[in-house]
Coordinates of C-alpha atoms in Angstrom, one line a residue:
M8 CA 83.0 31.5 -109.3
E9 CA 84.1 33.1 -105.7
G10 CA 81.4 31.2 -104.2
V11 CA 81.8 27.9 -104.5
K12 CA 85.6 29.4 -103.3
R13 CA 83.2 30.0 -100.1
L14 CA 81.3 26.3 -99.8
E15 CA 84.5 24.6 -100.5
G16 CA 85.8 26.5 -97.3
R17 CA 82.9 26.2 -95.3
I18 CA 82.8 22.1 -96.4
K19 CA 86.5 22.1 -95.1
F20 CA 86.1 24.2 -91.4
K21 CA 83.6 21.7 -91.3
S22 CA 85.6 18.3 -91.8
F23 CA 88.0 19.8 -89.7
I24 CA 85.6 20.2 -86.7
F25 CA 84.2 16.7 -87.6
L26 CA 87.2 15.0 -87.4
L27 CA 88.0 16.0 -84.1
R28 CA 84.8 14.4 -82.8
P29 CA 82.9 16.9 -80.1
R30 CA 80.5 13.8 -79.2
Q31 CA 83.1 12.2 -78.2
W32 CA 83.3 14.8 -75.6
I33 CA 80.4 14.0 -74.2
K34 CA 82.6 11.3 -72.5
N35 CA 85.0 14.0 -71.0
L36 CA 82.1 15.2 -68.5
F37 CA 83.4 12.2 -66.4
L38 CA 85.5 14.7 -64.9
F39 CA 82.8 16.7 -63.1
A40 CA 82.1 13.6 -60.4
P41 CA 84.3 14.3 -58.1
L42 CA 82.9 17.8 -58.3
L43 CA 79.3 16.4 -57.3
F44 CA 80.3 13.8 -54.4
S45 CA 82.6 16.2 -53.0
R46 CA 79.8 19.0 -52.9
N47 CA 81.7 21.8 -54.7
I48 CA 79.4 22.2 -57.5
D49 CA 78.1 25.8 -55.6
K50 CA 81.4 27.3 -55.8
P51 CA 81.7 28.6 -58.9
Q52 CA 86.0 29.0 -58.9
H53 CA 85.3 25.0 -58.1
V54 CA 83.3 24.6 -61.1
M55 CA 85.5 27.0 -64.1
T56 CA 88.2 25.4 -62.6
V57 CA 86.5 22.4 -64.2
F58 CA 85.4 23.2 -66.9
Y59 CA 88.7 24.4 -68.8
A60 CA 90.2 20.7 -67.3
F61 CA 87.1 19.4 -69.6
L62 CA 88.5 21.7 -72.7
C63 CA 91.6 20.7 -72.5
F64 CA 90.6 16.5 -71.9
C65 CA 88.4 17.6 -75.5
M66 CA 91.7 18.3 -77.1
I67 CA 94.1 15.5 -76.4
S68 CA 91.3 13.3 -76.6
S69 CA 90.9 14.8 -80.6
T70 CA 94.5 14.3 -80.9
V71 CA 94.3 10.6 -80.3
Y72 CA 91.3 10.4 -82.5
I73 CA 93.1 12.0 -85.2
F74 CA 96.1 10.0 -84.2
N75 CA 93.6 6.7 -84.4
D76 CA 92.7 8.1 -87.6
I77 CA 95.9 8.6 -89.0
R78 CA 96.8 5.3 -88.9
D79 CA 93.3 3.3 -89.6
L80 CA 92.7 5.0 -92.5
E81 CA 92.4 2.8 -95.0
K82 CA 90.3 0.1 -92.4
D83 CA 88.1 2.7 -91.9
R84 CA 86.9 3.7 -96.1
K85 CA 86.3 -0.2 -96.1
H86 CA 83.7 0.2 -92.8
P87 CA 80.2 0.8 -93.9
R88 CA 79.4 3.7 -91.1
K89 CA 83.8 4.8 -90.1
R90 CA 84.4 5.6 -94.2
M91 CA 81.9 8.7 -93.6
R92 CA 84.5 10.4 -91.4
P93 CA 86.6 13.0 -93.3
L94 CA 90.4 11.7 -93.9
A95 CA 89.0 8.6 -95.4
A96 CA 85.5 10.2 -97.4
G97 CA 88.7 11.9 -98.4
I98 CA 87.5 15.6 -97.6
I99 CA 91.3 16.7 -95.3
S100 CA 94.5 15.2 -97.1
R101 CA 95.9 12.9 -94.6
R102 CA 98.7 15.6 -94.4
E103 CA 96.0 18.1 -93.3
A104 CA 95.3 15.9 -90.4
Q105 CA 98.9 15.2 -89.4
I106 CA 99.3 19.3 -89.1
F107 CA 96.6 19.7 -87.8
M108 CA 97.3 17.2 -84.6
I109 CA 101.0 18.2 -84.5
F110 CA 99.8 21.6 -83.6
M111 CA 97.1 20.0 -81.4
L112 CA 99.2 17.9 -79.2
P113 CA 101.2 21.3 -77.2
V114 CA 98.9 23.3 -77.7
S115 CA 97.1 20.5 -75.1
A116 CA 99.0 19.0 -73.4
A117 CA 100.9 22.9 -71.7
L118 CA 96.5 24.7 -71.5
S119 CA 96.5 21.2 -68.8
F120 CA 100.2 21.9 -67.2
M121 CA 99.4 25.5 -67.2
L122 CA 96.0 24.7 -65.1
D123 CA 97.9 22.4 -63.4
Y124 CA 100.9 20.8 -63.1
S125 CA 99.5 16.8 -61.3
F126 CA 97.0 17.5 -63.8
G127 CA 99.3 18.0 -66.4
F128 CA 101.0 15.0 -65.3
V129 CA 97.2 12.8 -65.7
V130 CA 96.1 14.3 -69.0
M131 CA 100.2 12.7 -70.4
A132 CA 99.1 9.2 -68.9
Y133 CA 95.8 9.7 -70.9
L134 CA 98.0 10.2 -74.2
L135 CA 100.7 8.1 -73.1
N136 CA 97.5 5.2 -72.2
N137 CA 95.4 5.5 -75.9
L138 CA 99.1 5.0 -77.6
I139 CA 99.7 2.1 -75.7
Y140 CA 95.9 0.8 -77.3
T141 CA 96.6 1.9 -80.3
L142 CA 99.7 0.8 -81.0
Y143 CA 99.8 -2.5 -79.0
V144 CA 96.7 -3.9 -76.2
K145 CA 93.9 -3.0 -78.5
N146 CA 95.0 -6.7 -80.0
I147 CA 94.8 -8.3 -77.3
V148 CA 91.4 -9.4 -75.6
I149 CA 89.9 -8.6 -72.2
L150 CA 93.7 -5.5 -71.9
D151 CA 91.9 -4.1 -74.9
V152 CA 88.3 -3.6 -73.3
M153 CA 89.6 -2.7 -69.7
S154 CA 92.8 -0.7 -71.0
I155 CA 90.0 1.7 -71.9
A156 CA 87.7 2.0 -69.2
L157 CA 91.3 2.8 -67.0
G158 CA 91.2 6.3 -69.8
F159 CA 87.4 7.0 -68.0
I160 CA 89.1 6.3 -64.2
L161 CA 92.5 9.4 -65.2
R162 CA 89.1 11.3 -66.5
V163 CA 87.8 10.9 -62.9
S164 CA 91.1 11.8 -61.2
G165 CA 92.2 14.9 -63.3
G166 CA 88.7 16.1 -62.1
A167 CA 90.1 15.4 -58.5
I168 CA 93.1 16.4 -58.5
V169 CA 92.1 20.3 -60.5
I170 CA 90.1 20.9 -57.3
K171 CA 91.9 19.4 -54.9
V172 CA 89.5 17.1 -52.9
A173 CA 90.7 13.6 -52.5
I174 CA 88.8 10.8 -55.1
S175 CA 86.8 8.1 -53.3
P176 CA 87.5 4.6 -54.1
W177 CA 84.2 3.4 -54.6
L178 CA 83.6 7.0 -57.1
L179 CA 86.8 5.6 -59.5
L180 CA 84.9 1.6 -58.2
C181 CA 81.7 2.5 -60.4
T182 CA 83.4 4.1 -63.1
F183 CA 86.0 1.4 -64.6
L184 CA 83.0 -1.1 -63.6
L185 CA 80.6 1.3 -65.4
A186 CA 83.7 2.4 -68.2
L187 CA 83.8 -1.6 -68.7
F188 CA 80.2 -2.3 -69.3
L189 CA 80.1 0.7 -72.4
G190 CA 83.5 -1.4 -73.7
F191 CA 82.1 -5.3 -74.1
S192 CA 78.5 -3.5 -74.9
K193 CA 80.7 -1.6 -77.8
R194 CA 82.1 -5.0 -78.8
R195 CA 78.8 -7.0 -78.7
N196 CA 77.4 -4.3 -82.1
E197 CA 80.7 -4.4 -83.4
L198 CA 80.3 -8.2 -83.8
L199 CA 77.3 -7.5 -85.0
V200 CA 77.4 -5.6 -87.9
L201 CA 79.9 -6.2 -89.3
Q202 CA 79.4 -10.4 -88.7
E203 CA 81.6 -11.6 -91.2
D204 CA 83.5 -9.0 -92.5
A205 CA 83.9 -8.3 -88.5
N206 CA 88.1 -9.6 -87.9
S207 CA 89.2 -8.3 -91.7
H208 CA 87.9 -4.5 -89.4
R209 CA 89.0 -4.6 -85.8
R210 CA 91.9 -7.7 -85.3
I211 CA 90.3 -8.4 -81.9
L212 CA 87.4 -9.5 -82.9
E213 CA 88.3 -12.6 -83.8
H214 CA 89.1 -13.6 -79.9
Y215 CA 85.8 -12.4 -78.6
S216 CA 82.3 -14.3 -79.1
L217 CA 78.4 -12.2 -79.2
E218 CA 78.4 -15.6 -75.6
F219 CA 81.3 -14.7 -73.9
I220 CA 81.0 -11.1 -74.1
D221 CA 77.1 -11.3 -73.1
N222 CA 79.4 -13.4 -69.4
M223 CA 80.5 -10.3 -69.4
L224 CA 78.1 -8.5 -69.6
S225 CA 77.1 -10.6 -66.0
I226 CA 79.0 -9.8 -64.7
V227 CA 79.8 -6.6 -64.7
T228 CA 77.1 -5.4 -64.3
T229 CA 75.9 -7.5 -61.9
S230 CA 79.3 -5.6 -60.2
T231 CA 78.7 -1.9 -61.5
L232 CA 74.9 -2.5 -59.0
I233 CA 76.7 -3.4 -56.6
S234 CA 79.6 -2.1 -56.5
Y235 CA 77.0 1.5 -56.9
S236 CA 74.4 0.5 -53.7
L237 CA 77.7 -0.2 -51.6
Y238 CA 78.9 2.7 -52.7
T239 CA 75.6 4.8 -51.5
F240 CA 75.4 2.7 -48.1
Y241 CA 78.8 3.3 -46.9
A242 CA 80.8 5.8 -48.7
S243 CA 78.2 8.2 -49.2
S244 CA 77.6 11.6 -47.1
S245 CA 74.0 11.1 -46.9
R246 CA 72.0 8.4 -46.8
H247 CA 69.7 9.3 -48.7
S248 CA 71.8 8.8 -51.8
M249 CA 70.2 5.6 -51.8
V250 CA 66.9 7.0 -53.8
T251 CA 69.5 7.7 -56.5
I252 CA 69.5 3.5 -56.8
L253 CA 66.8 3.5 -59.0
F254 CA 68.2 5.6 -61.5
V255 CA 71.4 3.3 -61.9
L256 CA 68.7 0.2 -62.5
Y257 CA 67.0 1.8 -64.3
G258 CA 69.8 3.2 -67.2
I259 CA 71.4 -0.2 -67.1
F260 CA 68.4 -1.9 -68.2
R261 CA 67.7 1.0 -70.7
Y262 CA 71.1 1.0 -72.9
Q263 CA 71.1 -3.1 -72.0
Y264 CA 67.3 -2.6 -74.5
I265 CA 68.8 -0.7 -75.7
V266 CA 72.0 -3.0 -76.7
Y267 CA 70.2 -6.2 -77.1
N268 CA 67.0 -5.0 -79.1
K269 CA 68.0 -2.2 -81.3
K270 CA 71.0 -3.8 -81.8
M271 CA 72.6 -0.3 -81.4
G272 CA 76.2 0.6 -78.8
E273 CA 78.9 0.5 -81.3
S274 CA 78.8 4.2 -80.2
P275 CA 77.6 4.5 -76.7
E276 CA 77.5 9.2 -77.2
E277 CA 74.8 8.5 -80.3
I278 CA 72.5 6.8 -77.3
L279 CA 73.4 9.0 -74.4
L280 CA 72.8 12.4 -76.5
N281 CA 69.7 10.6 -78.9
D282 CA 68.1 7.9 -76.5
K283 CA 65.3 10.1 -74.5
P284 CA 64.6 8.3 -72.0
L285 CA 68.3 7.2 -70.7
V286 CA 68.5 11.1 -71.0
I287 CA 65.5 12.3 -69.1
N288 CA 67.2 9.2 -66.9
I289 CA 71.0 11.0 -66.8
M290 CA 68.9 14.7 -65.9
L291 CA 67.2 13.4 -62.9
W292 CA 70.0 11.4 -61.5
V293 CA 72.0 14.1 -61.3
L294 CA 69.6 16.9 -60.0
T295 CA 68.2 13.9 -57.3
S296 CA 72.1 14.0 -56.2
I297 CA 72.4 17.7 -56.1
V298 CA 69.5 17.6 -54.0
I299 CA 70.3 15.1 -51.9
L300 CA 74.0 16.1 -51.5
Y301 CA 73.3 20.0 -51.0
K302 CA 70.4 20.4 -48.8

């Protein structure tokens, strides 16, 4: 009997961890972008400061995920993949999730303001953007994806604020366009996977079509590549940065291959964590950027 209770306790603990969606935290790595491009990645104090900011964003983003899971509980139970989430599967009750969320929110907010007052407001802006998205914007075509992209802009801005560096408008533009690319790719995969049930799972999908999304992806892909190329030519501190265009080009093409040929894209974090060629490409991009910027 005691062994059964211990097993149930372990399952419950793992379910609470899963409720936080740690795989989604990979998106918060965008906070490190200003650290890299401002040539401060070799300063341990700055690295630790951004790491603390990363943890704060992980906490607040997990709070948002819990809120979304509570709000979309009934829809998630009918979703082919989301029904396996702890809340939708009934492993964690709605009340337990609410208590956990109420605990996470003030803790993450307090830690953010303690790290840096301005950074705290960025985190609160991120929270507000997500609440507006969940309650309203997610049902407005195009604005839904733009709201998601704004979240990435706030991540990059937060990373710059905590180490007191000016943020390049080019970096913000490239981040925004890349986030749009990921967002529209996600919508495309949702249309394919859910098919005729798409509208019942996510109402906004009735306003999208594959043809429209493909056109948007074509525009965003071209804009992203042009913006990053111009950034390496004119805004980067080293002209040799143009070498990294090759990695960005391959990364976008590889991601498109996965979206179109493997019919994936609904979970960008799964692709970024599991596709070895893409992971290796990103690592090579980071290493090459470090060598060029810090030589």
